[in-house]
Amino acid sequence: MTLTQLRYIVAIADAGLNITLAADTVHATQSGISKQLKQLEGELGFQVFTRRGKSLDAVTPAGNQVLERARSILHEARNIRALAANLREEAHGELSLATTHTQARFVLPEAIAKLKQHYPDLGVHIRPQGEGRIISLFESGEVDLVIVSTSGNPPEGGIAVPLFRWYRRAVVPHGHPLAKLGRPLRIQDLAEHPLVTYESSLQPESSLRRAFTAGGLSPRIACTSGDADLIKTYVLAGLGVGILAEMAIGPADARELVTLDIDGLLPICTSWLVLRRDHVLRSYVAQLARLVAPQIDEAELRRVVAGHAEANWPKAPLWSELQQRGTPRRAATRAA
């Protein structure tokens, strides 16, 4: 019995018993997988999968037990490799993460650049996705970690580490009626205008919809996108009032847009780093967490991920507080 054989049967199960798809997943040939499956079943003395003609039909009861243990063995094998890599202080590897466009575009670039300075041979693969797709990629094992935001409870599916909290802002072109009010915005003011915002606002349970419903109102959503830059583009095109994360608004936007404070109108959001449970944390993942959220204690993070301690994270700072603390690059920019 080999790890390769166990990896193949898990791949077959995850591919819905489609050997062609399983072969693509593990970069093997169909004949190679079939041969290894036959050898494994011969050693076990029973079938892992029932057949219908030349196709696999179902997982046998005994096969379910084998698959459960195979997943545990493969999981621990990955942990051993990660532990060995950390002990050898390896500076190479592959890191795949899924997050929103806003995080990928406005939060992560500086952190990833610093991470690459310490790990120049590390391959970083960023997959910007819609909110609804991010956790599913994590649960399917297609990415190593995710960064996702909520306005309420932590995301499920792994260990959720709070990174920072942030508010939404309204943006309008210069000369827009809301820019001339001369008083704080009310939810009724927003209800009088079409909105351009994130696609997650289309969901009935979205925090934006709940805020309007609490005031006996309904939002008039004219256009949505997962891309904050596109939201600003369509605001400038006259489609409506933009509602987007404060991280997505920079000094250069002031040339064409007016940013309006709506802190009291919509609930505050928290950005979370979601990691797998009972894993040996690679050093570069721990460092990425610290680069995005300096309040995180790396030793505690390792203990919690390994299952040796309960999570007791410090309160996540506001995004604006992180910006005020600054970084050497930002400080140099301001000094210039």
Tab-separated table of C-alpha atoms in Angstrom:
chain	number	residue	atom	x	y	z
A	1	MET	CA	0.000	0.000	0.000
A	2	THR	CA	1.395	3.409	-0.964
A	3	LEU	CA	0.494	7.063	-0.441
A	4	THR	CA	0.064	7.317	-4.205
A	5	GLN	CA	-2.634	4.632	-4.157
A	6	LEU	CA	-4.432	6.404	-1.327
A	7	ARG	CA	-4.178	9.719	-3.154
A	8	TYR	CA	-5.677	8.119	-6.275
A	9	ILE	CA	-8.728	6.624	-4.533
A	10	VAL	CA	-9.436	9.924	-2.780
A	11	ALA	CA	-9.161	11.716	-6.130
A	12	ILE	CA	-11.581	9.225	-7.683
A	13	ALA	CA	-14.107	9.773	-4.892
A	14	ASP	CA	-13.766	13.568	-5.108
A	15	ALA	CA	-14.223	13.431	-8.879
A	16	GLY	CA	-17.571	11.698	-8.555
A	17	LEU	CA	-16.057	8.323	-9.551
A	18	ASN	CA	-14.929	9.800	-12.872
A	19	ILE	CA	-11.467	8.315	-13.478
A	20	THR	CA	-10.767	10.700	-16.360
A	21	LEU	CA	-11.360	13.728	-14.137
A	22	ALA	CA	-9.443	12.125	-11.261
A	23	ALA	CA	-6.468	11.495	-13.548
A	24	ASP	CA	-6.431	15.163	-14.575
A	25	THR	CA	-6.545	16.221	-10.922
A	26	VAL	CA	-3.536	14.131	-9.859
A	27	HIS	CA	-1.680	14.519	-13.182
A	28	ALA	CA	-1.730	10.795	-13.933
A	29	THR	CA	-3.003	8.582	-16.737
A	30	GLN	CA	-6.324	6.765	-16.585
A	31	SER	CA	-4.575	3.440	-17.086
A	32	GLY	CA	-2.129	4.257	-14.305
A	33	ILE	CA	-4.906	5.061	-11.848
A	34	SER	CA	-6.885	1.951	-12.827
A	35	LYS	CA	-3.808	-0.240	-12.354
A	36	GLN	CA	-3.056	1.216	-8.914
A	37	LEU	CA	-6.700	0.857	-7.852
A	38	LYS	CA	-6.698	-2.808	-8.904
A	39	GLN	CA	-3.464	-3.463	-6.961
A	40	LEU	CA	-4.809	-1.755	-3.840
A	41	GLU	CA	-8.099	-3.656	-3.918
A	42	GLY	CA	-6.148	-6.878	-4.420
A	43	GLU	CA	-4.088	-6.166	-1.310
A	44	LEU	CA	-7.167	-5.201	0.714
A	45	GLY	CA	-9.146	-8.231	-0.376
A	46	PHE	CA	-12.305	-6.261	-1.223
A	47	GLN	CA	-13.541	-3.578	-3.608
A	48	VAL	CA	-13.367	0.102	-2.720
A	49	PHE	CA	-15.761	0.912	-5.566
A	50	THR	CA	-18.500	-1.192	-7.176
A	51	ARG	CA	-18.555	-1.441	-10.970
A	52	ARG	CA	-21.189	-1.199	-13.658
A	53	GLY	CA	-19.593	-2.505	-16.798
A	54	LYS	CA	-16.283	-0.692	-17.220
A	55	SER	CA	-17.363	2.280	-15.097
A	56	LEU	CA	-17.235	2.812	-11.345
A	57	ASP	CA	-20.729	2.896	-9.886
A	58	ALA	CA	-20.560	3.571	-6.144
A	59	VAL	CA	-18.352	3.492	-3.068
A	60	THR	CA	-18.728	0.271	-1.088
A	61	PRO	CA	-19.399	0.397	2.681
A	62	ALA	CA	-15.873	-0.907	3.288
A	63	GLY	CA	-14.577	1.598	0.750
A	64	ASN	CA	-16.096	4.468	2.735
A	65	GLN	CA	-14.085	3.383	5.771
A	66	VAL	CA	-10.920	3.117	3.693
A	67	LEU	CA	-11.483	6.578	2.192
A	68	GLU	CA	-12.021	8.147	5.628
A	69	ARG	CA	-8.695	6.768	6.841
A	70	ALA	CA	-6.952	7.550	3.576
A	71	ARG	CA	-7.902	11.216	3.912
A	72	SER	CA	-6.491	11.264	7.460
A	73	ILE	CA	-3.242	9.635	6.331
A	74	LEU	CA	-2.806	12.042	3.418
A	75	HIS	CA	-3.570	14.961	5.712
A	76	GLU	CA	-0.868	13.885	8.155
A	77	ALA	CA	1.564	13.273	5.308
A	78	ARG	CA	1.071	16.893	4.216
A	79	ASN	CA	1.631	18.014	7.797
A	80	ILE	CA	4.901	16.058	7.981
A	81	ARG	CA	6.097	17.665	4.751
A	82	ALA	CA	5.152	21.120	6.041
A	83	LEU	CA	6.896	20.475	9.361
A	84	ALA	CA	10.038	19.294	7.584
A	85	ALA	CA	9.995	22.329	5.295
A	86	ASN	CA	9.673	24.669	8.286
A	87	LEU	CA	12.535	22.936	10.123
A	88	ARG	CA	14.720	23.181	7.035
A	89	GLU	CA	13.683	26.852	6.744
A	90	GLU	CA	12.767	26.296	3.121
A	91	ALA	CA	12.113	29.511	1.264
A	92	HIS	CA	10.183	27.935	-1.586
A	93	GLY	CA	6.721	26.491	-2.036
A	94	GLU	CA	3.339	27.278	-3.573
A	95	LEU	CA	0.686	29.415	-1.896
A	96	SER	CA	-2.789	29.595	-3.403
A	97	LEU	CA	-5.382	31.947	-1.931
A	98	ALA	CA	-8.864	33.098	-2.865
A	99	THR	CA	-10.258	36.472	-1.913
A	100	THR	CA	-12.370	39.321	-3.264
A	101	HIS	CA	-11.158	41.774	-5.881
A	102	THR	CA	-11.080	44.514	-3.236
A	103	GLN	CA	-8.724	42.575	-0.962
A	104	ALA	CA	-6.565	41.413	-3.884
A	105	ARG	CA	-6.336	44.887	-5.415
A	106	PHE	CA	-6.152	47.195	-2.391
A	107	VAL	CA	-5.059	45.189	0.679
A	108	LEU	CA	-2.675	42.427	-0.367
A	109	PRO	CA	-0.162	43.923	-2.851
A	110	GLU	CA	2.159	45.464	-0.276
A	111	ALA	CA	1.968	42.416	2.012
A	112	ILE	CA	2.645	40.008	-0.875
A	113	ALA	CA	5.587	42.145	-2.046
A	114	LYS	CA	7.156	42.031	1.426
A	115	LEU	CA	6.478	38.305	1.692
A	116	LYS	CA	8.294	37.730	-1.596
A	117	GLN	CA	11.307	39.617	-0.262
A	118	HIS	CA	11.637	36.989	2.478
A	119	TYR	CA	10.581	34.055	0.252
A	120	PRO	CA	11.778	34.941	-3.275
A	121	ASP	CA	11.189	31.393	-4.553
A	122	LEU	CA	7.625	31.219	-3.241
A	123	GLY	CA	4.950	30.991	-5.911
A	124	VAL	CA	1.871	33.017	-4.946
A	125	HIS	CA	-1.365	32.362	-6.810
A	126	ILE	CA	-4.217	34.807	-6.097
A	127	ARG	CA	-7.735	33.973	-7.266
A	128	PRO	CA	-10.119	36.957	-7.008
A	129	GLN	CA	-13.644	35.606	-6.629
A	130	GLY	CA	-17.154	36.624	-5.686
A	131	GLU	CA	-18.025	36.295	-2.004
A	132	GLY	CA	-20.183	33.223	-2.571
A	133	ARG	CA	-17.435	31.282	-4.347
A	134	ILE	CA	-14.518	31.893	-1.987
A	135	ILE	CA	-15.344	29.475	0.839
A	136	SER	CA	-16.369	26.724	-1.596
A	137	LEU	CA	-12.904	26.885	-3.189
A	138	PHE	CA	-11.382	26.521	0.270
A	139	GLU	CA	-13.611	23.609	1.264
A	140	SER	CA	-12.867	21.757	-1.980
A	141	GLY	CA	-9.128	22.099	-1.374
A	142	GLU	CA	-8.519	24.192	-4.490
A	143	VAL	CA	-6.848	26.943	-2.441
A	144	ASP	CA	-4.735	26.885	0.722
A	145	LEU	CA	-6.418	29.810	2.474
A	146	VAL	CA	-8.968	32.532	1.921
A	147	ILE	CA	-9.509	36.113	2.990
A	148	VAL	CA	-13.183	36.967	3.215
A	149	SER	CA	-15.313	39.616	4.925
A	150	THR	CA	-18.511	39.454	6.950
A	151	SER	CA	-20.634	41.997	8.774
A	152	GLY	CA	-21.644	39.495	11.450
A	153	ASN	CA	-20.453	36.071	12.545
A	154	PRO	CA	-17.083	34.635	11.480
A	155	PRO	CA	-17.092	32.537	8.309
A	156	GLU	CA	-17.381	28.779	8.748
A	157	GLY	CA	-15.333	26.001	7.217
A	158	GLY	CA	-12.035	26.526	9.011
A	159	ILE	CA	-10.205	28.619	11.599
A	160	ALA	CA	-11.263	32.250	11.110
A	161	VAL	CA	-8.638	34.800	12.195
A	162	PRO	CA	-9.859	38.426	12.401
A	163	LEU	CA	-7.516	40.705	10.440
A	164	PHE	CA	-9.095	44.177	10.512
A	165	ARG	CA	-12.450	45.931	10.573
A	166	TRP	CA	-13.635	48.356	7.928
A	167	TYR	CA	-16.490	50.641	6.946
A	168	ARG	CA	-18.204	51.246	3.653
A	169	ARG	CA	-18.213	54.592	1.920
A	170	ALA	CA	-20.541	56.259	-0.565
A	171	VAL	CA	-18.944	57.853	-3.626
A	172	VAL	CA	-20.546	60.285	-6.063
A	173	PRO	CA	-19.244	62.511	-8.868
A	174	HIS	CA	-18.460	66.127	-8.100
A	175	GLY	CA	-21.626	68.199	-8.268
A	176	HIS	CA	-23.920	65.322	-7.248
A	177	PRO	CA	-26.866	66.390	-5.012
A	178	LEU	CA	-25.650	64.207	-2.105
A	179	ALA	CA	-22.294	65.995	-2.180
A	180	LYS	CA	-24.081	69.305	-1.571
A	181	LEU	CA	-26.267	68.323	1.393
A	182	GLY	CA	-24.084	69.934	4.017
A	183	ARG	CA	-25.156	67.403	6.658
A	184	PRO	CA	-24.525	63.721	7.471
A	185	LEU	CA	-26.239	61.304	5.144
A	186	ARG	CA	-29.321	59.384	6.256
A	187	ILE	CA	-30.450	56.021	4.941
A	188	GLN	CA	-33.418	57.839	3.385
A	189	ASP	CA	-31.003	59.898	1.288
A	190	LEU	CA	-29.475	56.748	-0.179
A	191	ALA	CA	-32.923	55.281	-0.826
A	192	GLU	CA	-33.723	58.205	-3.119
A	193	HIS	CA	-30.919	57.308	-5.546
A	194	PRO	CA	-29.961	54.230	-7.575
A	195	LEU	CA	-26.970	52.392	-6.128
A	196	VAL	CA	-23.877	50.860	-7.697
A	197	THR	CA	-22.364	48.338	-5.323
A	198	TYR	CA	-20.973	44.858	-4.763
A	199	GLU	CA	-22.794	41.883	-6.233
A	200	SER	CA	-23.184	40.397	-2.735
A	201	SER	CA	-25.788	43.116	-2.085
A	202	LEU	CA	-28.179	41.229	-4.340
A	203	GLN	CA	-28.534	38.518	-1.716
A	204	PRO	CA	-31.715	38.876	0.399
A	205	GLU	CA	-29.706	38.503	3.646
A	206	SER	CA	-27.040	41.073	2.705
A	207	SER	CA	-26.216	43.643	5.393
A	208	LEU	CA	-27.009	46.484	2.982
A	209	ARG	CA	-30.525	45.162	2.378
A	210	ARG	CA	-31.029	44.566	6.102
A	211	ALA	CA	-30.058	48.161	6.864
A	212	PHE	CA	-32.611	49.493	4.383
A	213	THR	CA	-35.294	47.089	5.590
A	214	ALA	CA	-34.731	48.235	9.185
A	215	GLY	CA	-35.649	51.746	8.020
A	216	GLY	CA	-38.720	50.522	6.146
A	217	LEU	CA	-36.986	51.106	2.819
A	218	SER	CA	-35.728	49.148	-0.185
A	219	PRO	CA	-32.433	49.831	-1.972
A	220	ARG	CA	-32.605	50.687	-5.666
A	221	ILE	CA	-29.664	48.679	-6.968
A	222	ALA	CA	-28.896	49.792	-10.511
A	223	CYS	CA	-25.633	47.963	-11.112
A	224	THR	CA	-23.402	45.474	-9.278
A	225	SER	CA	-19.883	44.158	-9.669
A	226	GLY	CA	-17.289	42.270	-7.689
A	227	ASP	CA	-14.692	44.766	-8.916
A	228	ALA	CA	-14.394	48.007	-6.936
A	229	ASP	CA	-12.714	49.788	-9.856
A	230	LEU	CA	-15.712	48.978	-12.045
A	231	ILE	CA	-18.071	50.306	-9.389
A	232	LYS	CA	-16.243	53.640	-9.474
A	233	THR	CA	-16.254	53.620	-13.278
A	234	TYR	CA	-20.022	53.192	-13.452
A	235	VAL	CA	-20.576	55.828	-10.784
A	236	LEU	CA	-18.676	58.258	-13.005
A	237	ALA	CA	-20.836	57.094	-15.925
A	238	GLY	CA	-23.887	58.334	-14.004
A	239	LEU	CA	-25.498	55.031	-13.046
A	240	GLY	CA	-25.884	55.888	-9.376
A	241	VAL	CA	-24.304	56.304	-5.944
A	242	GLY	CA	-21.405	53.941	-5.314
A	243	ILE	CA	-21.236	51.912	-2.092
A	244	LEU	CA	-17.886	50.232	-1.594
A	245	ALA	CA	-15.207	49.357	0.945
A	246	GLU	CA	-13.102	52.175	2.354
A	247	MET	CA	-9.926	50.281	1.349
A	248	ALA	CA	-10.892	50.715	-2.308
A	249	ILE	CA	-10.824	54.522	-2.166
A	250	GLY	CA	-7.488	56.271	-2.584
A	251	PRO	CA	-6.290	59.890	-2.798
A	252	ALA	CA	-6.317	59.801	-6.601
A	253	ASP	CA	-10.072	59.162	-6.612
A	254	ALA	CA	-10.694	62.659	-5.213
A	255	ARG	CA	-10.007	64.141	-8.640
A	256	GLU	CA	-13.321	62.797	-9.935
A	257	LEU	CA	-15.268	61.496	-6.930
A	258	VAL	CA	-16.523	62.816	-3.609
A	259	THR	CA	-16.340	60.317	-0.742
A	260	LEU	CA	-19.196	60.453	1.784
A	261	ASP	CA	-19.148	59.020	5.307
A	262	ILE	CA	-21.883	56.438	5.951
A	263	ASP	CA	-20.373	54.771	9.038
A	264	GLY	CA	-23.594	54.948	11.020
A	265	LEU	CA	-25.830	53.700	8.223
A	266	LEU	CA	-24.343	50.283	7.430
A	267	PRO	CA	-22.797	47.774	9.860
A	268	ILE	CA	-19.044	47.526	10.178
A	269	CYS	CA	-17.365	44.620	8.382
A	270	THR	CA	-14.506	42.360	9.463
A	271	SER	CA	-11.974	40.782	7.121
A	272	TRP	CA	-10.966	37.254	8.125
A	273	LEU	CA	-8.134	34.934	7.222
A	274	VAL	CA	-9.531	31.379	7.079
A	275	LEU	CA	-7.074	28.492	7.614
A	276	ARG	CA	-7.455	24.725	7.777
A	277	ARG	CA	-7.764	23.036	11.144
A	278	ASP	CA	-5.161	20.650	12.539
A	279	HIS	CA	-2.509	21.687	10.041
A	280	VAL	CA	1.173	22.453	10.402
A	281	LEU	CA	1.290	26.098	9.398
A	282	ARG	CA	3.918	26.953	6.815
A	283	SER	CA	6.136	29.823	7.905
A	284	TYR	CA	5.217	31.976	4.914
A	285	VAL	CA	1.491	31.716	5.738
A	286	ALA	CA	2.124	32.891	9.304
A	287	GLN	CA	4.217	35.777	8.017
A	288	LEU	CA	1.543	36.809	5.522
A	289	ALA	CA	-0.986	36.972	8.362
A	290	ARG	CA	1.371	39.197	10.363
A	291	LEU	CA	2.016	41.461	7.381
A	292	VAL	CA	-1.698	42.087	6.881
A	293	ALA	CA	-2.574	42.208	10.600
A	294	PRO	CA	0.413	43.038	12.859
A	295	GLN	CA	-1.627	42.400	16.032
A	296	ILE	CA	-1.580	38.634	15.409
A	297	ASP	CA	0.827	36.622	17.562
A	298	GLU	CA	2.544	34.070	15.320
A	299	ALA	CA	3.151	31.545	18.109
A	300	GLU	CA	-0.524	31.628	19.131
A	301	LEU	CA	-1.583	31.303	15.494
A	302	ARG	CA	0.526	28.157	15.124
A	303	ARG	CA	-0.869	26.624	18.317
A	304	VAL	CA	-4.484	27.256	17.320
A	305	VAL	CA	-4.051	25.928	13.781
A	306	ALA	CA	-2.304	22.814	15.096
A	307	GLY	CA	-5.214	22.207	17.490
A	308	HIS	CA	-3.128	22.774	20.625
A	309	ALA	CA	-4.971	25.870	21.862
A	310	GLU	CA	-8.366	27.562	21.687
A	311	ALA	CA	-8.583	30.756	19.662
A	312	ASN	CA	-8.434	33.962	21.702
A	313	TRP	CA	-7.649	36.578	19.101
A	314	PRO	CA	-7.085	40.248	19.954
A	315	LYS	CA	-9.719	42.672	18.756
A	316	ALA	CA	-9.142	43.453	15.101
A	317	PRO	CA	-8.061	47.062	14.528
A	318	LEU	CA	-9.877	49.390	12.171
A	319	TRP	CA	-8.443	49.631	8.665
A	320	SER	CA	-7.979	53.360	9.227
A	321	GLU	CA	-5.911	52.623	12.343
A	322	LEU	CA	-3.599	50.344	10.364
A	323	GLN	CA	-3.129	53.085	7.807
A	324	GLN	CA	-2.342	55.658	10.485
A	325	ARG	CA	0.321	53.382	11.952
A	326	GLY	CA	1.720	53.272	8.451
A	327	THR	CA	4.518	51.258	6.916
A	328	PRO	CA	8.041	52.339	5.932
A	329	ARG	CA	6.938	52.704	2.306
A	330	ARG	CA	3.881	54.796	3.194
A	331	ALA	CA	5.897	56.927	5.608
A	332	ALA	CA	8.456	57.579	2.908
A	333	THR	CA	5.678	58.536	0.485
A	334	ARG	CA	4.201	61.005	2.948
A	335	ALA	CA	7.612	62.465	3.730
A	336	ALA	CA	8.259	63.016	0.038
